[in-house]
Amino acid sequence: MGCYEELKERGLLAQVTDEDKIRDLVNNGKATFYIGFDPTADSLHVGHFMALCLMKRMQMAGNKPIALLGGGTGMVGDPSGKTDMRPMLTEEFINHNIACFRRQMSRFIDFSDGKALMVNNADWLLNLNYIQFLREVGPYFSVNNMLRAECYKQRWERGLSFFEFNYMIMQAYDFYMLYTKYGCQMEFGGDDQWSNMLAGTELIRKKLNKDAYAMTINLLLNSQGQKMGKTVGGAVWLDPDKTSPFDFYQYWRNIDDADVMKCLKMLTFLPIGQIHEMEAWQGTSRINEAKEILAHELTGMVHGRDEADKAQTGARQIFGGGAAESEQMPTAEVTEDDLKDGKLDLIGAMVKAELAPTRSEARRNIQQGGVTVDGEKVTDISVSYDKEALKKGIVIRKGKKKYKKVCLK
């Protein structure tokens, strides 16, 4: 099976501009392609992770990836999928985020010996002369066609600034520059980027009379993608200081049963035949085994095999019997200032551990029987813990999936 056929088999492909030509380039390791990353935070997240996995898969087949860091486009912000305009980011903030991205990307992509490139579009966008840019690029864009693009139509009623309206032209210009500077013939992106990507292929065709190609990948399960911002208190980051290896493991361990096989196909490098065999586990108790395999594989890719092993061991300890000694468990620290008469009540411990936003909600959770401490259900709202217990640490679990170890600092 060629690389292109495997991408299709794994459910990664959404749309392509010229399938026969793209198949030939990809299968013969002749594609130089790029994916753009706007540095809106100081860490990549699981949404970027899918793109990095695709780049790695393509590179393994002999193709050359270009990671385009949006030092220029990040100053504007992509309106695609946004209901409101992004806050404007400072150049200092963007440059810091780019430095963080560079370190993280090197864990996935081999940039040695020209096997891949990392490029910043600030190198050509920030020094553009506005009039020159209009003359060079403007004649190739139809405002009528741009307004028909889905990314703009979604914002039309709420309001779309001229500031954001330029983003499509900037992204198209990126493709043009990468084509002329590095021989990049192909752009990859999520299927929400189709209009922007077509704009780049058209600019190259009209301005250079050359062919360029675009391929969109299916976004990581629309249902799963919508959940990303609701897990472990926010987005699921690749930086271990923002999302611990244990929480990263638990994120994938807790995905919906219906999403497991899709994630195994789209994100792991397990042989596709092995995953097909695991599809028979759907609807059986073995689906939890598949979730463990998925979580272990992806945590190993991001944080290393040792951290993946620790996370898996820790999860089995916690959910197999509530072991409080697991080193991998997320921890909330309290100080003696949080104690009253040398003790901390369970309600206060839940609020400090961010297992409940208010004391009243924590009280309700306890009374409804949804809270355990060290594996034992607690329904008495007056329960409290002394210094000795807190120094050892107590494991509070709310519901099936939320838990914290509370320790006295």
mmCIF file of C-alpha atoms in Angstrom:
data_model
loop_
_atom_site.group_PDB
_atom_site.id
_atom_site.type_symbol
_atom_site.label_atom_id
_atom_site.label_comp_id
_atom_site.label_asym_id
_atom_site.label_seq_id
_atom_site.Cartn_x
_atom_site.Cartn_y
_atom_site.Cartn_z
ATOM 1 C CA MET A 1 0.000 0.000 0.000
ATOM 2 C CA GLY A 2 1.379 3.394 -0.983
ATOM 3 C CA CYS A 3 1.497 6.353 1.394
ATOM 4 C CA TYR A 4 -1.422 8.062 -0.341
ATOM 5 C CA GLU A 5 -3.587 4.945 -0.150
ATOM 6 C CA GLU A 6 -2.728 4.569 3.528
ATOM 7 C CA LEU A 7 -3.812 8.157 4.204
ATOM 8 C CA LYS A 8 -7.159 7.309 2.617
ATOM 9 C CA GLU A 9 -7.426 4.006 4.461
ATOM 10 C CA ARG A 10 -6.847 5.781 7.763
ATOM 11 C CA GLY A 11 -9.618 8.287 7.044
ATOM 12 C CA LEU A 12 -7.286 11.279 6.918
ATOM 13 C CA LEU A 13 -8.152 12.738 3.523
ATOM 14 C CA ALA A 14 -11.072 15.112 3.024
ATOM 15 C CA GLN A 15 -10.484 16.947 -0.293
ATOM 16 C CA VAL A 16 -7.733 17.144 -2.905
ATOM 17 C CA THR A 17 -7.310 19.316 -5.978
ATOM 18 C CA ASP A 18 -5.765 16.758 -8.352
ATOM 19 C CA GLU A 19 -5.830 13.260 -6.961
ATOM 20 C CA ASP A 20 -3.771 11.511 -9.653
ATOM 21 C CA LYS A 21 -0.939 14.039 -9.490
ATOM 22 C CA ILE A 22 -0.964 14.185 -5.700
ATOM 23 C CA ARG A 23 -0.975 10.382 -5.444
ATOM 24 C CA ASP A 24 2.041 10.189 -7.730
ATOM 25 C CA LEU A 25 4.004 12.812 -5.801
ATOM 26 C CA VAL A 26 3.202 11.375 -2.374
ATOM 27 C CA ASN A 27 3.753 7.719 -3.240
ATOM 28 C CA ASN A 28 7.086 8.448 -4.903
ATOM 29 C CA GLY A 29 8.376 10.638 -2.085
ATOM 30 C CA LYS A 30 8.542 13.695 -4.347
ATOM 31 C CA ALA A 31 6.140 15.996 -2.498
ATOM 32 C CA THR A 32 7.428 19.105 -0.787
ATOM 33 C CA PHE A 33 4.471 20.230 1.290
ATOM 34 C CA TYR A 34 3.684 22.643 4.072
ATOM 35 C CA ILE A 35 1.326 23.050 6.989
ATOM 36 C CA GLY A 36 0.939 26.394 8.731
ATOM 37 C CA PHE A 37 0.911 26.924 12.504
ATOM 38 C CA ASP A 38 -0.145 30.303 13.893
ATOM 39 C CA PRO A 39 1.561 30.840 17.279
ATOM 40 C CA THR A 40 -1.450 31.972 19.332
ATOM 41 C CA ALA A 41 -0.224 30.213 22.515
ATOM 42 C CA ASP A 42 3.085 29.112 24.011
ATOM 43 C CA SER A 43 2.419 25.431 23.353
ATOM 44 C CA LEU A 44 1.081 23.236 20.599
ATOM 45 C CA HIS A 45 -2.132 21.373 21.465
ATOM 46 C CA VAL A 46 -3.829 18.165 20.346
ATOM 47 C CA GLY A 47 -5.316 19.938 17.332
ATOM 48 C CA HIS A 48 -1.760 20.537 16.073
ATOM 49 C CA PHE A 49 -0.812 16.995 17.049
ATOM 50 C CA MET A 50 -2.828 15.552 14.196
ATOM 51 C CA ALA A 51 -1.012 17.763 11.680
ATOM 52 C CA LEU A 52 2.365 16.768 13.131
ATOM 53 C CA CYS A 53 1.457 13.069 12.870
ATOM 54 C CA LEU A 54 0.546 13.578 9.216
ATOM 55 C CA MET A 55 3.832 15.386 8.553
ATOM 56 C CA LYS A 56 5.752 12.565 10.216
ATOM 57 C CA ARG A 57 3.871 9.947 8.199
ATOM 58 C CA MET A 58 4.616 11.806 4.965
ATOM 59 C CA GLN A 59 8.276 12.265 5.879
ATOM 60 C CA MET A 60 8.641 8.551 6.591
ATOM 61 C CA ALA A 61 7.534 7.952 2.984
ATOM 62 C CA GLY A 62 10.350 10.183 1.694
ATOM 63 C CA ASN A 63 8.442 13.445 1.306
ATOM 64 C CA LYS A 64 9.727 16.792 2.579
ATOM 65 C CA PRO A 65 7.675 18.722 5.149
ATOM 66 C CA ILE A 66 7.814 22.461 5.716
ATOM 67 C CA ALA A 67 6.508 23.680 9.061
ATOM 68 C CA LEU A 68 5.423 27.266 8.450
ATOM 69 C CA LEU A 69 5.355 29.318 11.641
ATOM 70 C CA GLY A 70 2.973 32.251 11.430
ATOM 71 C CA GLY A 71 5.057 35.086 12.779
ATOM 72 C CA GLY A 72 3.318 37.305 10.212
ATOM 73 C CA THR A 73 -0.164 35.810 9.884
ATOM 74 C CA GLY A 74 -0.333 35.510 13.672
ATOM 75 C CA MET A 75 -0.355 39.303 13.791
ATOM 76 C CA VAL A 76 -3.771 39.174 12.063
ATOM 77 C CA GLY A 77 -5.448 35.881 12.966
ATOM 78 C CA ASP A 78 -7.444 33.428 10.878
ATOM 79 C CA PRO A 79 -11.225 34.092 10.971
ATOM 80 C CA SER A 80 -11.986 30.472 9.994
ATOM 81 C CA GLY A 81 -14.204 28.858 12.601
ATOM 82 C CA LYS A 82 -14.201 31.971 14.814
ATOM 83 C CA THR A 83 -17.338 33.805 15.913
ATOM 84 C CA ASP A 84 -15.442 36.935 16.956
ATOM 85 C CA MET A 85 -12.190 38.643 16.078
ATOM 86 C CA ARG A 86 -9.162 37.329 17.922
ATOM 87 C CA PRO A 87 -7.361 39.664 20.306
ATOM 88 C CA MET A 88 -4.348 41.265 18.619
ATOM 89 C CA LEU A 89 -1.112 39.645 19.729
ATOM 90 C CA THR A 90 2.121 41.543 20.300
ATOM 91 C CA GLU A 91 5.219 40.736 18.279
ATOM 92 C CA GLU A 92 7.071 39.841 21.491
ATOM 93 C CA PHE A 93 4.328 37.379 22.501
ATOM 94 C CA ILE A 94 4.304 35.790 19.046
ATOM 95 C CA ASN A 95 8.101 35.407 18.957
ATOM 96 C CA HIS A 96 8.085 33.717 22.356
ATOM 97 C CA ASN A 97 5.422 31.279 21.187
ATOM 98 C CA ILE A 98 7.376 30.531 18.011
ATOM 99 C CA ALA A 99 10.420 29.583 20.087
ATOM 100 C CA CYS A 100 8.221 27.174 22.069
ATOM 101 C CA PHE A 101 6.772 25.691 18.868
ATOM 102 C CA ARG A 102 10.239 25.118 17.426
ATOM 103 C CA ARG A 103 11.297 23.014 20.418
ATOM 104 C CA GLN A 104 8.131 20.925 20.398
ATOM 105 C CA MET A 105 8.033 20.270 16.656
ATOM 106 C CA SER A 106 11.544 18.848 16.708
ATOM 107 C CA ARG A 107 10.207 15.926 18.762
ATOM 108 C CA PHE A 108 8.088 14.800 15.815
ATOM 109 C CA ILE A 109 9.801 15.944 12.617
ATOM 110 C CA ASP A 110 13.401 15.235 11.582
ATOM 111 C CA PHE A 111 14.837 18.603 10.537
ATOM 112 C CA SER A 112 18.399 17.319 10.061
ATOM 113 C CA ASP A 113 20.220 17.331 6.721
ATOM 114 C CA GLY A 114 17.494 19.251 4.912
ATOM 115 C CA LYS A 115 14.907 16.489 5.456
ATOM 116 C CA ALA A 116 12.423 19.139 6.589
ATOM 117 C CA LEU A 117 12.312 22.908 6.946
ATOM 118 C CA MET A 118 10.981 25.245 9.585
ATOM 119 C CA VAL A 119 10.154 28.669 8.149
ATOM 120 C CA ASN A 120 8.664 31.860 9.594
ATOM 121 C CA ASN A 121 6.358 33.860 7.312
ATOM 122 C CA ALA A 122 7.318 37.023 9.176
ATOM 123 C CA ASP A 123 10.434 36.912 6.980
ATOM 124 C CA TRP A 124 8.398 38.078 3.980
ATOM 125 C CA LEU A 125 5.125 39.430 5.372
ATOM 126 C CA LEU A 126 6.332 41.982 7.911
ATOM 127 C CA ASN A 127 8.463 43.924 5.439
ATOM 128 C CA LEU A 128 5.910 44.127 2.645
ATOM 129 C CA ASN A 129 5.183 47.518 1.139
ATOM 130 C CA TYR A 130 1.391 47.833 1.093
ATOM 131 C CA ILE A 131 1.086 49.406 -2.367
ATOM 132 C CA GLN A 132 3.600 46.990 -3.838
ATOM 133 C CA PHE A 133 1.707 44.073 -2.281
ATOM 134 C CA LEU A 134 -1.609 45.295 -3.719
ATOM 135 C CA ARG A 135 -0.085 45.595 -7.177
ATOM 136 C CA GLU A 136 1.665 42.232 -6.962
ATOM 137 C CA VAL A 137 -1.186 40.152 -5.525
ATOM 138 C CA GLY A 138 -4.426 42.133 -5.601
ATOM 139 C CA PRO A 139 -5.268 41.669 -9.313
ATOM 140 C CA TYR A 140 -5.445 37.889 -8.848
ATOM 141 C CA PHE A 141 -8.236 37.930 -6.252
ATOM 142 C CA SER A 142 -11.957 38.400 -6.855
ATOM 143 C CA VAL A 143 -13.762 39.943 -3.886
ATOM 144 C CA ASN A 144 -16.956 38.250 -5.102
ATOM 145 C CA ASN A 145 -15.298 34.838 -4.870
ATOM 146 C CA MET A 146 -13.753 35.612 -1.516
ATOM 147 C CA LEU A 147 -17.131 36.533 -0.037
ATOM 148 C CA ARG A 148 -18.496 33.158 -1.101
ATOM 149 C CA ALA A 149 -15.852 31.377 0.997
ATOM 150 C CA GLU A 150 -17.304 29.516 3.962
ATOM 151 C CA CYS A 151 -14.845 31.062 6.416
ATOM 152 C CA TYR A 152 -16.218 34.527 5.591
ATOM 153 C CA LYS A 153 -19.873 33.567 5.187
ATOM 154 C CA GLN A 154 -19.954 32.254 8.758
ATOM 155 C CA ARG A 155 -18.881 35.658 10.060
ATOM 156 C CA TRP A 156 -20.912 37.825 7.729
ATOM 157 C CA GLU A 157 -23.854 38.461 10.042
ATOM 158 C CA ARG A 158 -21.735 38.995 13.166
ATOM 159 C CA GLY A 159 -19.324 41.279 11.355
ATOM 160 C CA LEU A 160 -16.009 40.694 9.599
ATOM 161 C CA SER A 161 -13.281 43.305 9.855
ATOM 162 C CA PHE A 162 -11.158 44.337 6.870
ATOM 163 C CA PHE A 163 -8.235 43.392 9.104
ATOM 164 C CA GLU A 164 -9.330 39.719 9.065
ATOM 165 C CA PHE A 165 -10.546 39.859 5.466
ATOM 166 C CA ASN A 166 -6.890 40.016 4.392
ATOM 167 C CA TYR A 167 -6.024 36.675 5.981
ATOM 168 C CA MET A 168 -6.915 34.592 2.920
ATOM 169 C CA ILE A 169 -4.663 36.726 0.730
ATOM 170 C CA MET A 170 -1.817 36.434 3.227
ATOM 171 C CA GLN A 171 -2.149 32.637 3.374
ATOM 172 C CA ALA A 172 -2.213 32.458 -0.413
ATOM 173 C CA TYR A 173 0.899 34.631 -0.553
ATOM 174 C CA ASP A 174 2.610 32.247 1.877
ATOM 175 C CA PHE A 175 2.065 29.370 -0.546
ATOM 176 C CA TYR A 176 3.355 31.511 -3.422
ATOM 177 C CA MET A 177 6.524 32.403 -1.476
ATOM 178 C CA LEU A 178 7.146 28.806 -0.390
ATOM 179 C CA TYR A 179 6.706 27.671 -3.985
ATOM 180 C CA THR A 180 9.194 30.198 -5.329
ATOM 181 C CA LYS A 181 11.746 29.934 -2.491
ATOM 182 C CA TYR A 182 11.645 26.231 -1.648
ATOM 183 C CA GLY A 183 9.851 24.437 -4.480
ATOM 184 C CA CYS A 184 6.859 23.639 -2.278
ATOM 185 C CA GLN A 185 4.098 22.260 -4.541
ATOM 186 C CA MET A 186 1.504 21.251 -1.966
ATOM 187 C CA GLU A 187 -0.350 22.664 1.029
ATOM 188 C CA PHE A 188 -2.028 20.525 3.680
ATOM 189 C CA GLY A 189 -4.529 21.723 6.230
ATOM 190 C CA GLY A 190 -7.757 21.013 8.034
ATOM 191 C CA ASP A 191 -10.907 20.840 5.957
ATOM 192 C CA ASP A 192 -11.943 24.258 7.317
ATOM 193 C CA GLN A 193 -9.009 25.725 5.354
ATOM 194 C CA TRP A 194 -10.148 24.675 1.880
ATOM 195 C CA SER A 195 -11.014 28.156 0.591
ATOM 196 C CA ASN A 196 -7.730 29.643 1.796
ATOM 197 C CA MET A 197 -5.764 26.791 0.268
ATOM 198 C CA LEU A 198 -7.486 27.073 -3.091
ATOM 199 C CA ALA A 199 -6.625 30.765 -3.102
ATOM 200 C CA GLY A 200 -2.941 29.826 -2.874
ATOM 201 C CA THR A 201 -3.093 27.306 -5.707
ATOM 202 C CA GLU A 202 -4.889 29.861 -7.900
ATOM 203 C CA LEU A 203 -2.349 32.588 -7.158
ATOM 204 C CA ILE A 204 0.513 30.299 -8.191
ATOM 205 C CA ARG A 205 -1.308 29.175 -11.316
ATOM 206 C CA LYS A 206 -2.213 32.699 -12.448
ATOM 207 C CA LYS A 207 0.971 34.488 -11.457
ATOM 208 C CA LEU A 208 3.555 31.835 -12.309
ATOM 209 C CA ASN A 209 1.621 29.667 -14.766
ATOM 210 C CA LYS A 210 2.583 26.674 -12.609
ATOM 211 C CA ASP A 211 0.547 23.958 -10.947
ATOM 212 C CA ALA A 212 0.282 23.615 -7.192
ATOM 213 C CA TYR A 213 -1.911 21.301 -5.166
ATOM 214 C CA ALA A 214 -3.949 21.335 -1.989
ATOM 215 C CA MET A 215 -5.046 18.531 0.271
ATOM 216 C CA THR A 216 -7.245 18.873 3.325
ATOM 217 C CA ILE A 217 -7.305 16.347 6.126
ATOM 218 C CA ASN A 218 -10.401 15.457 8.081
ATOM 219 C CA LEU A 219 -10.445 17.357 11.324
ATOM 220 C CA LEU A 220 -9.981 15.075 14.313
ATOM 221 C CA LEU A 221 -13.525 13.839 14.621
ATOM 222 C CA ASN A 222 -15.771 16.853 14.882
ATOM 223 C CA SER A 223 -17.252 15.474 18.100
ATOM 224 C CA GLN A 224 -13.825 14.829 19.596
ATOM 225 C CA GLY A 225 -12.451 18.177 18.487
ATOM 226 C CA GLN A 226 -15.293 19.999 20.218
ATOM 227 C CA LYS A 227 -14.402 18.260 23.476
ATOM 228 C CA MET A 228 -10.743 19.250 23.402
ATOM 229 C CA GLY A 229 -11.286 22.525 25.202
ATOM 230 C CA LYS A 230 -13.396 20.908 27.920
ATOM 231 C CA THR A 231 -10.877 18.400 29.223
ATOM 232 C CA VAL A 232 -8.505 18.668 32.216
ATOM 233 C CA GLY A 233 -9.538 22.246 32.856
ATOM 234 C CA GLY A 234 -8.842 23.604 29.386
ATOM 235 C CA ALA A 235 -7.119 22.755 26.122
ATOM 236 C CA VAL A 236 -5.011 19.593 25.953
ATOM 237 C CA TRP A 237 -1.479 20.847 25.443
ATOM 238 C CA LEU A 238 1.658 19.037 24.319
ATOM 239 C CA ASP A 239 3.748 20.928 26.891
ATOM 240 C CA PRO A 240 4.005 18.712 30.013
ATOM 241 C CA ASP A 241 3.975 21.826 32.229
ATOM 242 C CA LYS A 242 0.522 22.720 30.882
ATOM 243 C CA THR A 243 -0.964 19.222 30.517
ATOM 244 C CA SER A 244 0.881 16.545 32.480
ATOM 245 C CA PRO A 245 1.706 13.222 30.807
ATOM 246 C CA PHE A 246 -0.819 11.628 33.159
ATOM 247 C CA ASP A 247 -3.615 14.019 32.144
ATOM 248 C CA PHE A 248 -2.639 13.616 28.499
ATOM 249 C CA TYR A 249 -2.917 9.841 28.884
ATOM 250 C CA GLN A 250 -6.277 10.163 30.645
ATOM 251 C CA TYR A 251 -7.619 12.433 27.911
ATOM 252 C CA TRP A 252 -7.203 9.694 25.327
ATOM 253 C CA ARG A 253 -8.147 6.918 27.764
ATOM 254 C CA ASN A 254 -11.515 8.623 28.331
ATOM 255 C CA ILE A 255 -12.617 9.329 24.756
ATOM 256 C CA ASP A 256 -15.967 8.032 23.577
ATOM 257 C CA ASP A 257 -16.112 4.389 22.558
ATOM 258 C CA ALA A 258 -17.300 5.398 19.077
ATOM 259 C CA ASP A 259 -14.134 7.478 18.488
ATOM 260 C CA VAL A 260 -11.456 4.971 19.521
ATOM 261 C CA MET A 261 -10.865 3.222 16.192
ATOM 262 C CA LYS A 262 -10.881 6.500 14.273
ATOM 263 C CA CYS A 263 -8.214 7.921 16.580
ATOM 264 C CA LEU A 264 -6.126 4.756 16.322
ATOM 265 C CA LYS A 265 -6.214 5.021 12.526
ATOM 266 C CA MET A 266 -5.633 8.761 12.258
ATOM 267 C CA LEU A 267 -3.021 9.308 14.952
ATOM 268 C CA THR A 268 -1.076 6.151 15.740
ATOM 269 C CA PHE A 269 1.532 4.392 13.643
ATOM 270 C CA LEU A 270 0.212 0.949 14.472
ATOM 271 C CA PRO A 271 -0.169 -1.193 11.320
ATOM 272 C CA ILE A 272 -3.567 -0.649 9.738
ATOM 273 C CA GLY A 273 -4.127 -4.425 9.684
ATOM 274 C CA GLN A 274 -3.708 -4.570 13.466
ATOM 275 C CA ILE A 275 -6.256 -1.787 13.902
ATOM 276 C CA HIS A 276 -8.718 -3.596 11.624
ATOM 277 C CA GLU A 277 -8.430 -6.627 13.906
ATOM 278 C CA MET A 278 -9.138 -4.397 16.917
ATOM 279 C CA GLU A 279 -12.326 -3.126 15.262
ATOM 280 C CA ALA A 280 -13.955 -6.389 16.360
ATOM 281 C CA TRP A 281 -13.584 -5.102 19.927
ATOM 282 C CA GLN A 282 -16.121 -2.322 19.295
ATOM 283 C CA GLY A 283 -19.170 -2.891 21.477
ATOM 284 C CA THR A 284 -17.360 -5.337 23.781
ATOM 285 C CA SER A 285 -15.501 -4.961 27.064
ATOM 286 C CA ARG A 286 -12.238 -5.040 25.097
ATOM 287 C CA ILE A 287 -12.892 -1.479 23.914
ATOM 288 C CA ASN A 288 -11.221 -0.339 27.151
ATOM 289 C CA GLU A 289 -8.127 -2.300 26.150
ATOM 290 C CA ALA A 290 -8.152 -0.420 22.830
ATOM 291 C CA LYS A 291 -8.409 2.880 24.732
ATOM 292 C CA GLU A 292 -5.384 1.944 26.816
ATOM 293 C CA ILE A 293 -3.415 1.093 23.681
ATOM 294 C CA LEU A 294 -4.399 4.412 22.104
ATOM 295 C CA ALA A 295 -3.534 6.437 25.216
ATOM 296 C CA HIS A 296 -0.204 4.661 25.684
ATOM 297 C CA GLU A 297 0.816 5.050 22.032
ATOM 298 C CA LEU A 298 0.022 8.772 21.866
ATOM 299 C CA THR A 299 1.497 9.604 25.273
ATOM 300 C CA GLY A 300 4.670 7.801 24.220
ATOM 301 C CA MET A 301 4.860 9.848 21.024
ATOM 302 C CA VAL A 302 4.497 13.158 22.867
ATOM 303 C CA HIS A 303 6.222 12.516 26.199
ATOM 304 C CA GLY A 304 8.344 9.408 25.671
ATOM 305 C CA ARG A 305 7.783 5.742 26.491
ATOM 306 C CA ASP A 306 8.894 6.040 30.122
ATOM 307 C CA GLU A 307 6.275 8.710 30.847
ATOM 308 C CA ALA A 308 3.656 6.682 28.976
ATOM 309 C CA ASP A 309 4.452 3.629 31.110
ATOM 310 C CA LYS A 310 4.234 5.684 34.307
ATOM 311 C CA ALA A 311 0.935 7.249 33.253
ATOM 312 C CA GLN A 312 -0.567 3.866 32.438
ATOM 313 C CA THR A 313 0.613 2.356 35.716
ATOM 314 C CA GLY A 314 -0.689 5.329 37.655
ATOM 315 C CA ALA A 315 -4.086 5.188 35.972
ATOM 316 C CA ARG A 316 -4.424 1.486 36.680
ATOM 317 C CA GLN A 317 -3.544 2.068 40.338
ATOM 318 C CA ILE A 318 -6.054 4.853 40.726
ATOM 319 C CA PHE A 319 -8.957 3.330 38.888
ATOM 320 C CA GLY A 320 -8.198 -0.186 39.968
ATOM 321 C CA GLY A 321 -8.587 0.611 43.640
ATOM 322 C CA GLY A 322 -7.840 4.219 44.468
ATOM 323 C CA ALA A 323 -4.166 3.925 45.381
ATOM 324 C CA ALA A 324 -3.152 7.230 46.893
ATOM 325 C CA GLU A 325 0.563 6.670 46.375
ATOM 326 C CA SER A 326 0.573 6.989 42.584
ATOM 327 C CA GLU A 327 3.263 9.477 41.552
ATOM 328 C CA GLN A 328 1.441 10.229 38.329
ATOM 329 C CA MET A 329 -1.725 11.533 39.910
ATOM 330 C CA PRO A 330 -2.511 15.245 39.418
ATOM 331 C CA THR A 331 -1.915 17.006 42.728
ATOM 332 C CA ALA A 332 -3.284 20.100 44.444
ATOM 333 C CA GLU A 333 -1.222 21.569 47.258
ATOM 334 C CA VAL A 334 -2.675 23.272 50.310
ATOM 335 C CA THR A 335 -0.860 25.253 52.995
ATOM 336 C CA GLU A 336 -1.388 25.623 56.723
ATOM 337 C CA ASP A 337 -3.189 28.891 55.974
ATOM 338 C CA ASP A 338 -5.928 26.801 54.364
ATOM 339 C CA LEU A 339 -6.469 24.827 57.579
ATOM 340 C CA LYS A 340 -8.849 25.700 60.379
ATOM 341 C CA ASP A 341 -7.924 24.373 63.815
ATOM 342 C CA GLY A 342 -5.350 22.149 62.125
ATOM 343 C CA LYS A 343 -7.856 20.553 59.737
ATOM 344 C CA LEU A 344 -9.246 20.991 56.243
ATOM 345 C CA ASP A 345 -12.837 20.054 55.527
ATOM 346 C CA LEU A 346 -13.660 17.957 52.463
ATOM 347 C CA ILE A 347 -15.709 20.762 50.937
ATOM 348 C CA GLY A 348 -12.761 23.150 51.128
ATOM 349 C CA ALA A 349 -10.396 20.472 49.789
ATOM 350 C CA MET A 350 -12.627 19.971 46.729
ATOM 351 C CA VAL A 351 -12.658 23.696 46.005
ATOM 352 C CA LYS A 352 -8.867 23.977 46.440
ATOM 353 C CA ALA A 353 -8.433 21.005 44.092
ATOM 354 C CA GLU A 354 -10.732 22.654 41.520
ATOM 355 C CA LEU A 355 -13.059 19.662 41.628
ATOM 356 C CA ALA A 356 -15.895 22.054 42.382
ATOM 357 C CA PRO A 357 -16.096 25.782 41.609
ATOM 358 C CA THR A 358 -17.913 26.699 44.848
ATOM 359 C CA ARG A 359 -18.474 25.292 48.332
ATOM 360 C CA SER A 360 -22.180 24.943 47.652
ATOM 361 C CA GLU A 361 -21.554 22.755 44.590
ATOM 362 C CA ALA A 362 -19.003 20.667 46.496
ATOM 363 C CA ARG A 363 -21.569 20.171 49.261
ATOM 364 C CA ARG A 364 -24.177 19.067 46.737
ATOM 365 C CA ASN A 365 -21.737 16.611 45.095
ATOM 366 C CA ILE A 366 -20.997 15.000 48.467
ATOM 367 C CA GLN A 367 -24.643 14.768 49.496
ATOM 368 C CA GLN A 368 -25.573 13.167 46.173
ATOM 369 C CA GLY A 369 -23.024 10.392 46.689
ATOM 370 C CA GLY A 370 -20.698 11.413 43.873
ATOM 371 C CA VAL A 371 -17.498 11.813 45.930
ATOM 372 C CA THR A 372 -14.995 9.239 47.181
ATOM 373 C CA VAL A 373 -11.881 9.774 49.288
ATOM 374 C CA ASP A 374 -9.142 7.144 49.060
ATOM 375 C CA GLY A 375 -11.617 4.799 47.389
ATOM 376 C CA GLU A 376 -14.380 5.168 50.013
ATOM 377 C CA LYS A 377 -17.644 6.991 49.279
ATOM 378 C CA VAL A 378 -18.209 10.002 51.530
ATOM 379 C CA THR A 379 -21.676 11.536 52.044
ATOM 380 C CA ASP A 380 -21.020 13.408 55.297
ATOM 381 C CA ILE A 381 -20.408 17.079 54.478
ATOM 382 C CA SER A 382 -18.748 17.660 57.859
ATOM 383 C CA VAL A 383 -15.805 15.323 57.206
ATOM 384 C CA SER A 384 -12.388 16.953 57.610
ATOM 385 C CA TYR A 385 -8.745 15.853 57.513
ATOM 386 C CA ASP A 386 -5.858 16.645 59.844
ATOM 387 C CA LYS A 387 -2.248 17.525 59.029
ATOM 388 C CA GLU A 388 -1.051 13.931 59.207
ATOM 389 C CA ALA A 389 -3.579 12.755 56.631
ATOM 390 C CA LEU A 390 -2.892 15.728 54.372
ATOM 391 C CA LYS A 391 0.873 15.279 54.525
ATOM 392 C CA LYS A 392 0.389 11.721 53.264
ATOM 393 C CA GLY A 393 -2.157 12.996 50.736
ATOM 394 C CA ILE A 394 -5.823 12.190 50.180
ATOM 395 C CA VAL A 395 -7.236 11.185 46.804
ATOM 396 C CA ILE A 396 -10.562 12.864 46.065
ATOM 397 C CA ARG A 397 -12.557 11.554 43.167
ATOM 398 C CA LYS A 398 -15.723 13.209 41.845
ATOM 399 C CA GLY A 399 -17.788 11.077 39.502
ATOM 400 C CA LYS A 400 -15.935 8.587 37.348
ATOM 401 C CA LYS A 401 -13.201 10.689 35.765
ATOM 402 C CA LYS A 402 -12.320 13.724 37.904
ATOM 403 C CA TYR A 403 -9.826 13.251 40.694
ATOM 404 C CA LYS A 404 -6.996 15.004 42.521
ATOM 405 C CA LYS A 405 -4.545 14.172 45.221
ATOM 406 C CA VAL A 406 -4.630 16.890 47.897
ATOM 407 C CA CYS A 407 -1.410 17.315 49.874
ATOM 408 C CA LEU A 408 -0.205 19.665 52.575
ATOM 409 C CA LYS A 409 2.765 21.664 51.307
#
